[in-house]
Amino acid sequence: RASAAPACGGAREAAPALPPPPARSALPAEPIEVIDSDDDRGLEVEDELPEGHRECSSAEDCVGRPRDLLVRHLLEGLEGDLYCESCWRGFRAANPTFEGRWEDGPSAGEAYR
């Protein structure tokens, strides 16, 4: 009887089937409606929920948004960590002596005042 095995050394098994892709997010596909700012039942555009800034040193504790400008903490004249403006404002409110410098935006390179 002739063998059905290939000459390269053995039969090859079929690769296992891949699992189906994960389900899409359960969030609605349509944007959430923001109620007019004169109506106290909704959020104003400026009060949208924070998403965090990917470059902020606060990482998962970041209270900012991706569009926030960045501020570099200065400690005794030396460059420190980078924070989004939202986190930096919170730090400055608690510690008014903190010094910083705008890292980007129209005031880049200037002292944060």
XYZ file of N, CA, C and O in Angstrom:
452
model
N 0.831 -1.195 0.000
C 0.000 0.000 0.000
C 0.858 1.235 0.000
O 1.841 1.326 0.709
N 0.433 2.237 -0.694
C 1.170 3.501 -0.744
C 0.750 4.371 0.422
O -0.405 4.413 0.807
N 1.706 5.086 0.983
C 1.450 5.976 2.124
C 0.915 7.306 1.623
O 1.352 7.828 0.611
N -0.028 7.895 2.385
C -0.594 9.190 2.035
C 0.186 10.327 2.664
O -0.102 11.488 2.441
N 1.197 10.033 3.492
C 1.967 11.074 4.165
C 2.879 11.772 3.171
O 3.422 11.151 2.281
N 3.059 13.082 3.310
C 3.954 13.801 2.413
C 5.396 13.380 2.637
O 5.755 12.902 3.709
N 6.219 13.583 1.638
C 7.604 13.160 1.679
C 8.433 13.984 2.648
O 9.538 13.609 2.981
N 7.944 15.124 3.163
C 8.756 16.000 4.013
C 8.812 15.534 5.452
O 9.351 16.209 6.304
N 8.231 14.468 5.803
C 8.414 13.945 7.135
C 7.161 13.727 7.938
O 7.248 13.416 9.103
N 6.027 13.909 7.433
C 4.839 13.616 8.206
C 3.658 14.433 7.754
O 3.800 15.424 7.058
N 2.496 13.983 8.185
C 1.264 14.689 7.829
C 1.167 15.965 8.643
O 1.598 16.032 9.780
N 0.647 16.982 8.065
C 0.487 18.272 8.742
C -0.960 18.416 9.167
O -1.869 18.215 8.379
N -1.160 18.758 10.455
C -2.509 18.953 10.954
C -2.984 20.355 10.599
O -2.187 21.281 10.490
N -4.285 20.479 10.450
C -4.859 21.786 10.157
C -4.713 22.679 11.385
O -4.817 22.229 12.519
N -4.429 23.968 11.160
C -4.309 24.929 12.271
C -5.659 25.075 12.951
O -6.703 25.026 12.293
N -5.653 25.234 14.286
C -6.934 25.392 14.984
C -7.607 26.697 14.543
O -6.948 27.677 14.214
N -8.916 26.688 14.559
C -9.666 27.879 14.160
C -9.464 28.972 15.194
O -9.402 28.712 16.387
N -9.329 30.210 14.727
C -9.187 31.346 15.633
C -10.538 31.683 16.233
O -11.574 31.517 15.589
N -10.532 32.197 17.469
C -11.803 32.592 18.072
C -12.357 33.804 17.331
O -11.614 34.547 16.691
N -13.647 34.031 17.418
C -14.228 35.191 16.732
C -13.698 36.473 17.356
O -13.278 36.484 18.508
N -13.680 37.563 16.598
C -13.199 38.838 17.154
C -14.099 39.273 18.302
O -15.269 38.892 18.367
N -13.544 40.064 19.241
C -14.359 40.509 20.366
C -15.520 41.373 19.895
O -15.443 42.028 18.856
N -16.588 41.353 20.668
C -17.765 42.155 20.326
C -17.420 43.625 20.409
O -16.572 44.032 21.193
N -18.060 44.433 19.597
C -17.854 45.883 19.640
C -18.305 46.408 20.985
O -19.082 45.781 21.681
N -17.847 47.563 21.320
C -18.173 48.178 22.605
C -19.675 48.249 22.805
O -20.446 48.418 21.878
N -20.075 48.153 24.055
C -21.501 48.230 24.385
C -21.990 49.667 24.410
O -23.172 49.912 24.599
N -21.082 50.613 24.216
C -21.485 52.015 24.200
C -22.313 52.306 22.953
O -22.125 51.688 21.914
N -23.213 53.281 23.044
C -24.018 53.608 21.871
C -23.144 54.153 20.751
O -22.143 54.812 21.000
N -23.525 53.861 19.534
C -22.759 54.316 18.376
C -22.965 55.803 18.126
O -22.126 56.459 17.531
N -24.072 56.349 18.580
C -24.348 57.764 18.371
C -23.788 58.575 19.525
O -23.703 58.096 20.645
N -23.390 59.835 19.262
C -22.867 60.657 20.350
C -23.937 60.936 21.397
O -25.129 60.962 21.100
N -23.487 61.128 22.619
C -24.401 61.447 23.703
C -24.825 62.901 23.559
O -24.008 63.770 23.319
N -26.104 63.145 23.698
C -26.627 64.499 23.542
C -26.266 65.349 24.752
O -26.404 64.937 25.888
N -25.748 66.545 24.481
C -25.455 67.503 25.534
C -26.598 68.499 25.548
O -26.892 69.136 24.545
N -27.239 68.617 26.691
C -28.378 69.524 26.808
C -27.865 70.950 26.853
O -26.793 71.229 27.373
N -28.623 71.878 26.324
C -28.253 73.290 26.269
C -27.694 73.762 27.602
O -28.196 73.408 28.667
N -26.645 74.603 27.568
C -25.973 75.032 28.790
C -26.881 75.841 29.713
O -26.579 76.006 30.886
N -28.017 76.355 29.220
C -28.957 77.074 30.075
C -29.823 76.113 30.876
O -30.520 76.509 31.793
N -29.759 74.853 30.534
C -30.578 73.840 31.187
C -29.700 73.109 32.202
O -28.741 72.450 31.845
N -30.005 73.213 33.486
C -29.143 72.638 34.510
C -29.248 71.124 34.611
O -28.632 70.526 35.483
N -29.983 70.463 33.742
C -30.088 69.004 33.774
C -28.928 68.323 33.068
O -28.702 67.139 33.255
N -28.192 69.037 32.220
C -27.142 68.405 31.430
C -25.773 68.985 31.717
O -25.603 69.843 32.577
N -24.785 68.487 31.003
C -23.427 68.974 31.133
C -23.180 70.075 30.122
O -23.627 69.992 28.985
N -22.442 71.084 30.533
C -22.016 72.081 29.565
C -20.885 71.466 28.757
O -20.231 70.527 29.199
N -20.616 72.018 27.585
C -19.574 71.464 26.727
C -18.244 71.426 27.468
O -17.506 70.463 27.392
N -17.921 72.458 28.244
C -16.665 72.497 28.972
C -16.636 71.526 30.143
O -15.603 71.267 30.710
N -17.792 71.007 30.552
C -17.864 70.095 31.685
C -17.894 68.630 31.261
O -18.283 67.779 32.039
N -17.461 68.322 30.041
C -17.485 66.935 29.586
C -16.571 66.090 30.486
O -15.666 66.596 31.130
N -16.836 64.824 30.537
C -16.069 63.940 31.392
C -14.628 63.843 30.908
O -14.374 63.728 29.711
N -13.662 63.873 31.832
C -12.262 63.791 31.420
C -11.920 62.413 30.866
O -12.485 61.411 31.280
N -10.977 62.396 29.943
C -10.528 61.150 29.330
C -9.075 60.864 29.686
O -8.589 59.783 29.471
N -8.382 61.854 30.204
C -6.960 61.720 30.489
C -6.122 62.133 29.294
O -6.569 62.096 28.156
N -4.919 62.581 29.564
C -3.973 62.991 28.517
C -2.870 61.951 28.471
O -2.275 61.621 29.497
N -2.583 61.436 27.304
C -1.639 60.319 27.186
C -0.215 60.668 27.602
O 0.571 59.800 27.947
N 0.153 61.961 27.595
C 1.508 62.351 27.970
C 1.619 62.862 29.403
O 2.714 63.168 29.862
N 0.516 62.930 30.111
C 0.507 63.450 31.478
C 1.147 62.440 32.430
O 0.826 61.252 32.394
N 2.034 62.925 33.297
C 2.702 62.053 34.266
C 1.743 61.482 35.303
O 2.086 60.529 36.006
N 0.541 62.038 35.402
C -0.440 61.509 36.348
C -1.019 60.178 35.887
O -1.710 59.501 36.654
N -0.758 59.809 34.645
C -1.183 58.521 34.062
C -2.658 58.244 34.303
O -3.500 59.047 33.930
N -2.985 57.109 34.934
C -4.392 56.738 35.111
C -5.127 57.655 36.080
O -6.353 57.636 36.139
N -4.421 58.479 36.838
C -5.061 59.438 37.745
C -5.290 60.792 37.080
O -5.783 61.721 37.716
N -4.920 60.916 35.824
C -5.050 62.176 35.096
C -6.514 62.604 35.032
O -7.390 61.807 34.723
N -6.754 63.876 35.329
C -8.113 64.419 35.284
C -8.331 65.256 34.024
O -9.380 65.859 33.854
N -7.339 65.296 33.156
C -7.401 66.140 31.965
C -8.055 65.482 30.777
O -8.680 64.435 30.865
N -7.874 66.143 29.655
C -8.429 65.700 28.380
C -7.299 65.649 27.351
O -6.308 66.353 27.486
N -7.457 64.867 26.304
C -6.402 64.771 25.294
C -6.027 66.113 24.663
O -4.893 66.301 24.252
N -6.944 67.058 24.639
C -6.654 68.348 23.992
C -5.965 69.353 24.921
O -5.580 70.422 24.499
N -5.794 69.017 26.204
C -5.121 69.922 27.141
C -3.687 70.198 26.699
O -3.010 69.313 26.167
N -3.235 71.403 26.982
C -1.835 71.743 26.751
C -1.004 71.140 27.884
O -1.535 70.750 28.919
N 0.305 71.085 27.677
C 1.195 70.449 28.636
C 2.054 71.483 29.367
O 2.469 72.487 28.787
N 2.322 71.196 30.644
C 3.148 72.055 31.488
C 4.256 71.193 32.080
O 3.999 70.104 32.595
N 5.501 71.682 32.009
C 6.649 70.978 32.586
C 6.893 71.527 33.986
O 7.049 72.725 34.178
N 6.917 70.657 34.996
C 7.210 71.063 36.366
C 8.686 71.429 36.461
O 9.538 70.710 35.961
N 8.974 72.562 37.073
C 10.357 72.986 37.300
C 10.613 72.940 38.802
O 9.865 73.519 39.586
N 11.678 72.273 39.195
C 12.030 72.158 40.593
C 13.452 72.670 40.764
O 14.396 72.053 40.269
N 13.574 73.815 41.419
C 14.867 74.477 41.603
C 15.572 74.668 40.268
O 16.771 74.447 40.139
N 14.807 75.050 39.249
C 15.351 75.328 37.926
C 15.560 74.114 37.044
O 15.883 74.253 35.870
N 15.402 72.925 37.589
C 15.596 71.704 36.799
C 14.261 71.209 36.273
O 13.228 71.328 36.932
N 14.289 70.636 35.067
C 13.066 70.111 34.465
C 12.586 68.872 35.200
O 13.360 67.959 35.477
N 11.312 68.866 35.508
C 10.693 67.714 36.161
C 9.706 67.045 35.232
O 9.851 67.071 34.006
N 8.675 66.477 35.818
C 7.674 65.731 35.058
C 6.793 66.650 34.220
O 6.685 67.843 34.462
N 6.129 66.033 33.261
C 5.230 66.717 32.340
C 3.793 66.416 32.755
O 3.451 65.263 33.014
N 2.958 67.464 32.845
C 1.568 67.304 33.246
C 0.656 68.029 32.275
O 1.039 69.047 31.699
N -0.564 67.529 32.150
C -1.556 68.255 31.363
C -1.982 69.475 32.181
O -1.799 69.522 33.403
N -2.527 70.454 31.515
C -2.907 71.689 32.190
C -3.926 71.443 33.301
O -3.856 72.066 34.370
N -4.865 70.526 33.096
C -5.878 70.258 34.117
C -5.251 69.734 35.410
O -5.586 70.197 36.501
N -4.350 68.771 35.309
C -3.682 68.248 36.502
C -2.801 69.324 37.130
O -2.777 69.485 38.346
N -2.095 70.071 36.283
C -1.202 71.112 36.795
C -1.981 72.171 37.577
O -1.529 72.616 38.645
N -3.137 72.559 37.096
C -3.951 73.546 37.825
C -4.332 73.013 39.206
O -4.336 73.765 40.182
N -4.648 71.739 39.301
C -4.964 71.151 40.596
C -3.766 71.171 41.532
O -3.895 71.499 42.717
N -2.580 70.854 41.001
C -1.373 70.889 41.818
C -1.093 72.307 42.305
O -0.745 72.530 43.462
N -1.229 73.272 41.390
C -0.962 74.670 41.746
C -1.962 75.201 42.762
O -1.616 76.023 43.605
N -3.200 74.754 42.687
C -4.200 75.202 43.661
C -3.801 74.742 45.065
O -3.964 75.478 46.037
N -3.263 73.534 45.159
C -2.842 72.999 46.451
C -1.450 73.485 46.860
O -1.133 73.534 48.046
N -0.617 73.833 45.873
C 0.778 74.248 46.117
C 1.116 75.445 45.243
O 1.766 75.295 44.198
N 0.710 76.655 45.628
C 0.902 77.833 44.769
C 2.359 78.161 44.460
O 2.633 78.914 43.530
N 3.296 77.587 45.194
C 4.709 77.881 44.931
C 5.296 77.006 43.823
O 6.430 77.225 43.408
N 4.538 76.012 43.332
C 5.036 75.172 42.236
C 5.340 76.044 41.031
O 4.578 76.954 40.693
N 6.433 75.752 40.362
C 6.807 76.475 39.144
C 6.709 75.529 37.956
O 7.021 74.348 38.061
N 6.277 76.087 36.829
C 6.158 75.291 35.620
C 6.401 76.130 34.389
O 6.451 77.358 34.437
N 6.567 75.443 33.265
C 6.788 76.096 31.978
C 5.898 75.405 30.948
O 5.814 74.172 30.909
N 5.231 76.208 30.129
C 4.409 75.655 29.056
C 5.298 74.848 28.127
O 6.346 75.311 27.693
N 4.868 73.651 27.817
C 5.631 72.761 26.944
C 5.161 72.868 25.493
O 5.923 72.599 24.575
N 3.918 73.234 25.278
C 3.383 73.352 23.923
C 2.352 74.467 23.877
O 2.139 75.165 24.868
N 1.756 74.660 22.725
C 0.749 75.703 22.576
C 1.370 77.061 22.303
O 2.578 77.186 22.115
N 0.553 78.106 22.282
C 1.034 79.438 21.916
C 2.039 80.029 22.911
O 2.804 80.914 22.558
N 2.076 79.532 24.137
C 2.992 80.058 25.148
C 4.176 79.117 25.415
O 4.857 79.254 26.429
N 4.417 78.171 24.525
C 5.479 77.183 24.713
C 6.793 77.868 25.069
O 7.190 78.846 24.442
N 7.442 77.369 26.120
C 8.717 77.908 26.572
C 8.580 78.998 27.622
O 9.551 79.344 28.285
N 7.382 79.538 27.801
C 7.170 80.600 28.777
C 6.757 80.013 30.122
O 6.205 78.915 30.209
N 6.997 80.786 31.174
C 6.633 80.358 32.525
C 5.122 80.271 32.649
O 4.384 81.096 32.083
N 4.667 79.274 33.376
C 3.237 79.147 33.671
C 2.919 80.161 34.768
O 3.584 80.217 35.783
N 1.938 81.010 34.535
C 1.576 82.040 35.529
C 0.150 81.866 35.964
O -0.711 81.549 35.307
